[in-house]
């Protein structure tokens, strides 16, 4: 949710820095809970797929900032970021685990969508609204890496 919030506020030319910082934060969080590098890479890639799907579908070519109080934007946010992104990443996760680990796919899919969808639904509007309430250009005063380092959202025990 935090990375999606920053991508929804930042111009596209700044996205690579935010994505790198977000990936570094997710990797650091995975390292802190002693995840293997394979699990780390798998989940962080799925998390990035989830965030990028939501960011690309919500922003498109638009330079318009998120409008969570606007009904049409809120419907798009719920459809693409809260349900669509987690559904896509969760389906990939469920398929891989069903094939490789013979896990039942439906509980994996529903668990992923529920956990990540809830996280995005809560965190993204909060973090997207906070910089705008603090005055203009607060995002430009702090470089992206320190902001996102260590903020990876990880539900331990997914794999």
Coordinates of N, CA, C and O in Angstrom, one line a residue:
X1 N 0.8 -1.2 0.0 CA 0.0 0.0 0.0 C 0.8 1.3 0.0 O 0.5 2.2 -0.6
X2 N 1.9 1.2 0.7 CA 2.8 2.4 0.8 C 3.5 2.7 -0.5 O 3.4 3.9 -1.0
X3 N 4.0 1.7 -1.2 CA 4.6 2.0 -2.5 C 3.6 2.4 -3.5 O 3.8 3.4 -4.3
X4 N 2.4 1.9 -3.5 CA 1.3 2.3 -4.4 C 1.0 3.8 -4.1 O 0.7 4.5 -5.1
X5 N 0.9 4.2 -2.9 CA 0.6 5.6 -2.5 C 1.7 6.5 -3.2 O 1.3 7.5 -3.8
X6 N 2.9 6.2 -3.0 CA 4.0 7.0 -3.6 C 3.9 7.0 -5.1 O 4.1 8.1 -5.7
X7 N 3.7 5.9 -5.7 CA 3.5 5.9 -7.2 C 2.3 6.6 -7.7 O 2.4 7.2 -8.8
X8 N 1.3 6.7 -6.9 CA 0.1 7.4 -7.3 C 0.3 8.9 -7.2 O -0.4 9.7 -7.8
X9 N 1.3 9.3 -6.4 CA 1.5 10.8 -6.2 C 2.7 11.3 -7.1 O 2.7 12.4 -7.5
X10 N 3.6 10.4 -7.4 CA 4.9 10.8 -8.1 C 4.7 10.9 -9.6 O 3.9 10.1 -10.2
X11 N 5.4 11.8 -10.3 CA 5.4 11.7 -11.7 C 6.1 10.5 -12.2 O 6.9 9.9 -11.6
X12 N 5.7 10.0 -13.4 CA 6.2 8.8 -14.0 C 7.7 8.7 -14.1 O 8.3 7.7 -13.9
X13 N 8.4 9.8 -14.3 CA 9.8 9.8 -14.5 C 10.5 9.5 -13.1 O 11.7 9.1 -13.1
X14 N 9.8 9.6 -12.0 CA 10.4 9.3 -10.7 C 10.0 7.9 -10.3 O 10.6 7.4 -9.3
X15 N 9.2 7.2 -11.0 CA 8.8 5.8 -10.6 C 10.0 4.9 -10.5 O 10.0 4.1 -9.5
X16 N 11.0 4.8 -11.3 CA 12.1 3.9 -11.2 C 12.8 4.0 -9.8 O 13.1 3.0 -9.1
X17 N 13.0 5.2 -9.3 CA 13.6 5.4 -8.0 C 12.7 4.9 -6.9 O 13.2 4.2 -5.9
X18 N 11.4 5.1 -7.0 CA 10.5 4.6 -5.9 C 10.4 3.1 -6.0 O 10.3 2.5 -4.9
X19 N 10.4 2.5 -7.2 CA 10.3 1.1 -7.3 C 11.5 0.4 -6.7 O 11.4 -0.6 -6.0
X20 N 12.7 1.0 -7.0 CA 13.9 0.4 -6.5 C 13.9 0.6 -5.0 O 14.3 -0.4 -4.2
X21 N 13.5 1.7 -4.4 CA 13.5 1.9 -3.0 C 12.5 0.9 -2.4 O 12.7 0.3 -1.3
X22 N 11.3 0.7 -3.0 CA 10.3 -0.2 -2.5 C 10.8 -1.6 -2.5 O 10.6 -2.4 -1.5
X23 N 11.5 -2.0 -3.6 CA 12.1 -3.4 -3.6 C 13.2 -3.6 -2.6 O 13.3 -4.6 -1.9
X24 N 14.0 -2.5 -2.3 CA 15.0 -2.6 -1.3 C 14.3 -2.8 0.1 O 14.8 -3.5 0.9
X25 N 13.3 -2.0 0.3 CA 12.6 -2.1 1.6 C 12.0 -3.5 1.8 O 12.0 -4.1 2.9
X26 N 11.4 -4.0 0.7 CA 10.8 -5.4 0.8 C 11.8 -6.4 1.1 O 11.7 -7.3 1.9
X27 N 13.0 -6.3 0.4 CA 14.1 -7.2 0.6 C 14.6 -7.1 2.0 O 14.9 -8.2 2.6
X28 N 14.8 -5.9 2.5 CA 15.3 -5.7 3.9 C 14.3 -6.3 4.9 O 14.7 -7.0 5.8
X29 N 13.0 -6.1 4.7 CA 12.0 -6.7 5.6 C 12.1 -8.2 5.5 O 12.0 -8.9 6.6
X30 N 12.2 -8.8 4.3 CA 12.3 -10.3 4.2 C 13.6 -10.8 4.9 O 13.6 -11.8 5.5
X31 N 14.7 -10.0 4.8 CA 15.9 -10.4 5.4 C 15.8 -10.4 6.9 O 16.3 -11.3 7.6
X32 N 15.1 -9.4 7.4 CA 14.9 -9.3 8.9 C 14.1 -10.5 9.5 O 14.3 -10.8 10.6
X33 N 13.2 -11.1 8.7 CA 12.5 -12.2 9.2 C 13.1 -13.6 8.7 O 12.5 -14.6 8.8
X34 N 14.3 -13.5 8.1 CA 15.1 -14.6 7.8 C 14.5 -15.5 6.7 O 14.5 -16.7 6.8
X35 N 13.9 -14.8 5.7 CA 13.3 -15.6 4.5 C 14.5 -16.0 3.6 O 15.4 -15.2 3.5
X36 N 14.3 -17.1 3.0 CA 15.4 -17.5 2.0 C 15.3 -16.6 0.8 O 14.3 -16.0 0.5
X37 N 16.4 -16.5 0.1 CA 16.4 -15.6 -1.0 C 15.4 -16.0 -2.1 O 14.9 -15.1 -2.8
X38 N 15.1 -17.3 -2.3 CA 14.2 -17.7 -3.3 C 12.7 -17.2 -2.9 O 12.0 -16.8 -3.8
X39 N 12.4 -17.4 -1.6 CA 11.1 -17.0 -1.2 C 11.0 -15.5 -1.3 O 10.0 -14.9 -1.7
X40 N 12.0 -14.8 -0.8 CA 12.1 -13.3 -0.9 C 11.9 -12.9 -2.3 O 11.0 -12.0 -2.6
X41 N 12.6 -13.4 -3.3 CA 12.5 -13.0 -4.7 C 11.1 -13.3 -5.2 O 10.5 -12.5 -5.9
X42 N 10.5 -14.5 -4.9 CA 9.2 -14.8 -5.4 C 8.1 -13.9 -4.9 O 7.4 -13.3 -5.6
X43 N 8.1 -13.7 -3.5 CA 7.0 -12.8 -3.0 C 7.2 -11.4 -3.3 O 6.2 -10.7 -3.6
X44 N 8.4 -10.9 -3.3 CA 8.7 -9.5 -3.7 C 8.3 -9.2 -5.1 O 7.8 -8.1 -5.5
X45 N 8.6 -10.2 -6.0 CA 8.2 -10.0 -7.4 C 6.7 -10.0 -7.5 O 6.1 -9.1 -8.2
X46 N 6.0 -10.8 -6.8 CA 4.5 -10.8 -6.8 C 4.0 -9.5 -6.2 O 3.0 -9.0 -6.7
X47 N 4.6 -9.0 -5.2 CA 4.2 -7.8 -4.6 C 4.3 -6.6 -5.6 O 3.5 -5.7 -5.7
X48 N 5.4 -6.7 -6.3 CA 5.7 -5.6 -7.3 C 4.7 -5.7 -8.5 O 4.2 -4.7 -8.9
X49 N 4.3 -6.9 -8.9 CA 3.3 -7.1 -9.9 C 2.0 -6.5 -9.4 O 1.3 -5.8 -10.2
X50 N 1.6 -6.8 -8.2 CA 0.4 -6.3 -7.6 C 0.4 -4.8 -7.6 O -0.6 -4.1 -8.0
X51 N 1.4 -4.2 -7.1 CA 1.5 -2.7 -7.0 C 1.5 -2.1 -8.4 O 0.8 -1.1 -8.6
X52 N 2.3 -2.6 -9.3 CA 2.4 -2.0 -10.7 C 1.0 -2.1 -11.4 O 0.7 -1.2 -12.1
X53 N 0.3 -3.2 -11.2 CA -1.0 -3.4 -11.9 C -1.9 -2.2 -11.4 O -2.5 -1.5 -12.2
X54 N -1.9 -2.1 -10.0 CA -2.8 -1.0 -9.5 C -2.3 0.4 -9.9 O -3.2 1.2 -10.3
X55 N -1.0 0.6 -9.9 CA -0.5 2.0 -10.3 C -0.8 2.3 -11.7 O -1.2 3.4 -12.1
X56 N -0.5 1.3 -12.6 CA -0.7 1.6 -14.0 C -2.2 1.7 -14.4 O -2.6 2.5 -15.2
X57 N -3.0 0.9 -13.8 CA -4.5 1.0 -14.1 C -5.1 2.3 -13.5 O -6.0 2.9 -14.0
X58 N -4.6 2.7 -12.3 CA -5.2 4.0 -11.7 C -4.6 5.2 -12.4 O -5.3 6.2 -12.5
X59 N -3.3 5.2 -12.7 CA -2.7 6.5 -13.2 C -2.9 6.5 -14.8 O -3.1 7.6 -15.3
X60 N -2.7 5.4 -15.4 CA -2.7 5.5 -16.9 C -1.7 6.5 -17.4 O -0.6 6.6 -17.0
X61 N -2.2 7.3 -18.3 CA -1.3 8.4 -18.8 C -1.6 9.7 -18.1 O -1.1 10.7 -18.4
X62 N -2.5 9.6 -17.1 CA -2.9 10.8 -16.4 C -1.9 11.3 -15.4 O -1.2 10.6 -14.8
X63 N -1.9 12.6 -15.3 CA -1.0 13.3 -14.3 C -1.9 13.7 -13.1 O -1.4 14.4 -12.2
X64 N -3.1 13.3 -13.1 CA -4.0 13.7 -12.0 C -3.7 12.9 -10.7 O -3.5 11.7 -10.7
X65 N -3.8 13.6 -9.6 CA -3.5 13.0 -8.3 C -4.7 12.2 -7.9 O -5.8 12.4 -8.3
X66 N -4.5 11.2 -7.0 CA -5.6 10.4 -6.5 C -6.7 11.2 -5.8 O -6.4 12.2 -5.1
X67 N -7.9 10.9 -6.0 CA -9.1 11.6 -5.4 C -9.9 10.5 -4.7 O -10.9 10.1 -5.2
X68 N -9.6 10.2 -3.5 CA -10.3 9.1 -2.8 C -11.7 9.6 -2.3 O -12.5 8.7 -2.0
X69 N -12.0 10.8 -2.3 CA -13.3 11.3 -2.0 C -14.2 11.3 -3.2 O -15.4 11.5 -3.0
X70 N -13.7 11.1 -4.4 CA -14.5 11.1 -5.6 C -15.0 9.6 -5.9 O -14.2 8.7 -5.9
X71 N -16.3 9.5 -6.1 CA -16.9 8.2 -6.2 C -16.3 7.3 -7.4 O -16.0 6.1 -7.2
X72 N -16.1 7.9 -8.5 CA -15.6 7.2 -9.7 C -14.2 6.7 -9.4 O -13.8 5.6 -9.8
X73 N -13.3 7.6 -8.8 CA -12.0 7.2 -8.5 C -12.0 6.0 -7.5 O -11.2 5.1 -7.6
X74 N -12.8 6.2 -6.5 CA -12.9 5.2 -5.4 C -13.3 3.8 -6.0 O -12.7 2.8 -5.6
X75 N -14.2 3.8 -6.9 CA -14.6 2.5 -7.5 C -13.4 1.9 -8.3 O -13.1 0.7 -8.2
X76 N -12.7 2.7 -9.1 CA -11.5 2.3 -9.8 C -10.4 1.8 -8.8 O -9.8 0.8 -9.1
X77 N -10.2 2.5 -7.7 CA -9.2 2.1 -6.7 C -9.6 0.8 -6.2 O -8.7 -0.1 -6.1
X78 N -10.8 0.6 -5.8 CA -11.2 -0.7 -5.2 C -11.1 -1.8 -6.2 O -10.5 -2.9 -6.0
X79 N -11.5 -1.6 -7.4 CA -11.5 -2.6 -8.5 C -10.1 -3.0 -8.9 O -9.8 -4.2 -9.0
X80 N -9.3 -2.0 -9.2 CA -7.9 -2.3 -9.7 C -6.9 -2.5 -8.6 O -6.1 -3.5 -8.7
X81 N -6.8 -1.7 -7.6 CA -5.8 -1.8 -6.6 C -6.1 -2.7 -5.4 O -5.3 -3.5 -5.0
X82 N -7.3 -2.7 -4.9 CA -7.7 -3.5 -3.8 C -8.0 -4.9 -4.2 O -7.7 -5.9 -3.5
X83 N -8.7 -5.1 -5.3 CA -9.1 -6.4 -5.8 C -8.2 -6.9 -6.9 O -7.7 -8.0 -6.9
X84 N -8.1 -6.1 -8.0 CA -7.4 -6.6 -9.2 C -6.0 -7.0 -9.0 O -5.5 -8.1 -9.4
X85 N -5.2 -6.1 -8.4 CA -3.7 -6.4 -8.2 C -3.5 -7.6 -7.3 O -2.8 -8.5 -7.7
X86 N -4.1 -7.7 -6.2 CA -4.0 -8.8 -5.3 C -4.5 -10.1 -6.0 O -4.0 -11.2 -5.8
X87 N -5.6 -10.0 -6.8 CA -6.1 -11.2 -7.4 C -5.1 -11.7 -8.5 O -4.9 -12.9 -8.5
X88 N -4.5 -10.8 -9.2 CA -3.5 -11.2 -10.2 C -2.3 -11.9 -9.5 O -1.9 -13.0 -9.9
X89 N -1.7 -11.2 -8.5 CA -0.6 -11.8 -7.8 C -1.0 -13.1 -7.1 O -0.2 -14.0 -7.0
X90 N -2.1 -13.1 -6.4 CA -2.6 -14.2 -5.7 C -2.8 -15.4 -6.6 O -2.5 -16.6 -6.2
X91 N -3.3 -15.2 -7.8 CA -3.5 -16.3 -8.7 C -2.2 -16.9 -9.2 O -2.1 -18.1 -9.3
X92 N -1.2 -16.1 -9.4 CA 0.1 -16.6 -9.8 C 0.7 -17.4 -8.6 O 1.2 -18.5 -8.8
X93 N 0.6 -16.9 -7.4 CA 1.1 -17.6 -6.2 C 0.4 -18.9 -6.0 O 1.0 -19.9 -5.8
X94 N -1.0 -18.9 -6.1 CA -1.7 -20.1 -6.0 C -1.4 -21.2 -7.0 O -1.2 -22.4 -6.7
X95 N -1.2 -20.7 -8.3 CA -0.8 -21.7 -9.3 C 0.5 -22.3 -9.1 O 0.7 -23.5 -9.2
X96 N 1.5 -21.4 -8.7 CA 2.9 -21.9 -8.5 C 2.9 -22.9 -7.3 O 3.5 -24.0 -7.4
X97 N 2.2 -22.5 -6.2 CA 2.2 -23.4 -5.1 C 1.4 -24.7 -5.3 O 1.8 -25.8 -4.8
X98 N 0.4 -24.6 -6.1 CA -0.4 -25.8 -6.4 C 0.4 -26.8 -7.2 O 0.4 -28.0 -7.0
X99 N 1.2 -26.3 -8.2 CA 2.0 -27.1 -9.1 C 3.2 -27.7 -8.3 O 3.5 -28.9 -8.4
X100 N 4.0 -26.8 -7.7 CA 5.2 -27.2 -7.1 C 5.1 -27.8 -5.7 O 5.8 -28.8 -5.4
X101 N 4.2 -27.3 -4.9 CA 4.1 -27.8 -3.5 C 2.8 -28.6 -3.2 O 2.5 -29.0 -2.1
X102 N 1.9 -28.8 -4.3 CA 0.7 -29.5 -4.2 C -0.2 -28.9 -3.1 O -0.9 -29.7 -2.4
X103 N -0.3 -27.6 -3.0 CA -1.1 -26.9 -2.0 C -2.5 -26.7 -2.7 O -2.6 -26.4 -3.9
X104 N -3.6 -26.7 -1.9 CA -4.9 -26.3 -2.5 C -4.9 -24.8 -2.9 O -4.6 -24.0 -2.1
X105 N -5.2 -24.5 -4.1 CA -5.0 -23.1 -4.6 C -6.1 -22.1 -4.1 O -5.7 -21.0 -3.8
X106 N -7.3 -22.5 -3.8 CA -8.3 -21.6 -3.4 C -8.0 -20.9 -2.1 O -8.1 -19.7 -2.0
X107 N -7.6 -21.6 -1.0 CA -7.3 -20.9 0.2 C -6.1 -20.0 0.1 O -6.1 -18.9 0.7
X108 N -5.1 -20.4 -0.8 CA -4.0 -19.5 -1.0 C -4.4 -18.2 -1.7 O -4.0 -17.1 -1.3
X109 N -5.3 -18.4 -2.7 CA -5.7 -17.2 -3.5 C -6.6 -16.3 -2.6 O -6.3 -15.1 -2.5
X110 N -7.5 -16.8 -1.9 CA -8.4 -16.0 -1.0 C -7.6 -15.3 0.1 O -7.8 -14.2 0.5
X111 N -6.6 -16.1 0.7 CA -5.8 -15.5 1.8 C -5.0 -14.3 1.3 O -4.8 -13.3 1.9
X112 N -4.4 -14.5 0.1 CA -3.6 -13.4 -0.5 C -4.4 -12.2 -0.8 O -4.1 -11.1 -0.4
X113 N -5.5 -12.4 -1.5 CA -6.4 -11.3 -1.8 C -6.9 -10.5 -0.6 O -6.9 -9.3 -0.5
X114 N -7.3 -11.3 0.4 CA -7.8 -10.7 1.6 C -6.7 -9.9 2.4 O -6.9 -8.8 2.7
X115 N -5.6 -10.5 2.6 CA -4.5 -9.8 3.3 C -3.9 -8.6 2.6 O -3.9 -7.5 3.1
X116 N -3.6 -8.8 1.3 CA -3.0 -7.7 0.6 C -4.0 -6.6 0.2 O -3.7 -5.4 0.2
X117 N -5.2 -7.1 -0.2 CA -6.3 -6.1 -0.5 C -6.6 -5.2 0.7 O -6.8 -4.0 0.6
X118 N -6.7 -5.8 1.9 CA -6.9 -5.0 3.1 C -5.8 -4.0 3.4 O -6.0 -2.9 3.7
X119 N -4.6 -4.5 3.2 CA -3.4 -3.6 3.4 C -3.4 -2.5 2.5 O -3.1 -1.3 2.9
X120 N -3.7 -2.7 1.2 CA -3.7 -1.6 0.2 C -4.9 -0.7 0.5 O -4.7 0.5 0.4
X121 N -6.1 -1.3 0.8 CA -7.2 -0.4 1.1 C -7.0 0.5 2.2 O -7.5 1.7 2.2
X122 N -6.2 0.1 3.2 CA -6.0 1.0 4.4 C -4.8 1.9 4.2 O -4.9 3.1 4.4
X123 N -3.7 1.3 3.8 CA -2.4 2.1 3.7 C -2.4 3.1 2.6 O -1.9 4.2 2.8
X124 N -2.8 2.8 1.4 CA -2.7 3.7 0.3 C -3.4 5.0 0.5 O -2.8 6.1 0.3
X125 N -4.7 5.0 0.8 CA -5.3 6.4 1.0 C -4.7 7.2 2.2 O -4.5 8.4 2.1
X126 N -4.2 6.5 3.2 CA -3.6 7.2 4.3 C -2.3 7.9 3.9 O -2.1 9.1 4.1
X127 N -1.4 7.1 3.2 CA -0.1 7.6 2.8 C -0.2 8.5 1.6 O 0.7 9.4 1.4
X128 N -1.2 8.4 0.8 CA -1.4 9.3 -0.3 C -1.9 10.6 0.1 O -1.7 11.6 -0.5
X129 N -2.7 10.6 1.2 CA -3.3 11.8 1.7 C -2.4 12.6 2.6 O -2.5 13.8 2.7
X130 N -1.5 11.9 3.3 CA -0.7 12.6 4.3 C 0.2 13.7 3.7 O 0.2 14.8 4.2
X131 N 1.0 13.4 2.6 CA 1.8 14.5 2.0 C 1.0 15.7 1.6 O 1.5 16.8 1.7
X132 N -0.2 15.5 1.0 CA -1.0 16.6 0.5 C -1.5 17.4 1.7 O -1.7 18.6 1.5
X133 N -1.6 16.8 2.9 CA -2.1 17.6 4.0 C -1.0 18.4 4.7 O -1.2 19.2 5.5
X134 N 0.3 18.0 4.3 CA 1.5 18.7 4.9 C 2.0 19.9 4.1 O 3.0 20.4 4.4
X135 N 1.3 20.2 3.0 CA 1.8 21.3 2.2 C 2.4 20.8 0.9 O 2.7 19.6 0.8
X136 N 2.6 21.7 0.0 CA 3.1 21.2 -1.3 C 4.6 20.9 -1.3 O 5.3 21.3 -0.5
X137 N 4.9 20.0 -2.2 CA 6.3 19.5 -2.4 C 7.0 18.8 -1.3 O 8.2 18.8 -1.3
X138 N 6.3 18.3 -0.3 CA 6.9 17.5 0.7 C 7.6 16.3 0.2 O 8.7 15.9 0.6
X139 N 7.0 15.7 -0.9 CA 7.7 14.5 -1.5 C 9.0 14.9 -2.2 O 9.8 14.0 -2.3
X140 N 9.2 16.1 -2.6 CA 10.4 16.5 -3.3 C 11.5 16.8 -2.3 O 12.7 16.8 -2.7
X141 N 11.2 17.0 -1.0 CA 12.2 17.3 0.0 C 13.0 16.1 0.5 O 14.1 16.2 1.0
X142 N 12.4 14.9 0.4 CA 13.0 13.7 1.0 C 13.3 12.7 -0.1 O 12.3 12.4 -0.9
X143 N 14.5 12.2 -0.3 CA 14.7 11.3 -1.4 C 14.0 10.0 -1.2 O 13.7 9.6 0.0
X144 N 13.6 9.2 -2.2 CA 12.8 8.1 -2.1 C 13.4 6.9 -1.3 O 12.6 6.2 -0.6
X145 N 14.6 6.7 -1.3 CA 15.2 5.5 -0.7 C 15.0 5.5 0.8 O 14.5 4.6 1.4
X146 N 15.4 6.6 1.5 CA 15.2 6.5 3.0 C 13.7 6.4 3.4 O 13.4 5.8 4.4
X147 N 12.8 7.0 2.6 CA 11.4 6.9 2.9 C 10.9 5.5 2.9 O 10.0 5.1 3.7
X148 N 11.3 4.7 1.9 CA 10.7 3.4 1.7 C 11.5 2.3 2.2 O 11.1 1.2 2.3
X149 N 12.8 2.5 2.6 CA 13.6 1.5 3.1 C 13.1 0.8 4.3 O 12.8 1.5 5.3
X150 N 12.9 -0.4 4.2 CA 12.4 -1.2 5.4 C 10.9 -1.1 5.6 O 10.4 -1.5 6.6
X151 N 10.2 -0.8 4.5 CA 8.7 -0.7 4.7 C 8.0 -1.8 3.9 O 6.8 -1.6 3.7
X152 N 8.7 -2.8 3.5 CA 8.0 -3.9 2.8 C 6.9 -4.5 3.6 O 7.1 -4.7 4.8
X153 N 5.8 -4.7 3.0 CA 4.7 -5.3 3.6 C 4.8 -6.8 3.4 O 4.8 -7.3 2.3
X154 N 4.9 -7.6 4.5 CA 5.1 -9.0 4.4 C 4.2 -9.7 5.4 O 4.3 -9.4 6.6
X155 N 3.5 -10.6 5.0 CA 2.7 -11.5 5.8 C 3.6 -12.8 6.0 O 3.8 -13.5 5.1
X156 N 4.1 -13.0 7.2 CA 5.0 -14.1 7.4 C 4.2 -15.4 7.2 O 3.0 -15.5 7.6
X157 N 4.8 -16.4 6.7 CA 4.2 -17.7 6.6 C 3.3 -17.9 5.3 O 2.5 -18.8 5.3
X158 N 3.5 -17.1 4.3 CA 2.7 -17.2 3.1 C 3.1 -18.5 2.3 O 2.2 -19.1 1.7
X159 N 4.4 -18.8 2.3 CA 4.8 -19.9 1.5 C 5.1 -21.1 2.4 O 5.7 -21.0 3.4

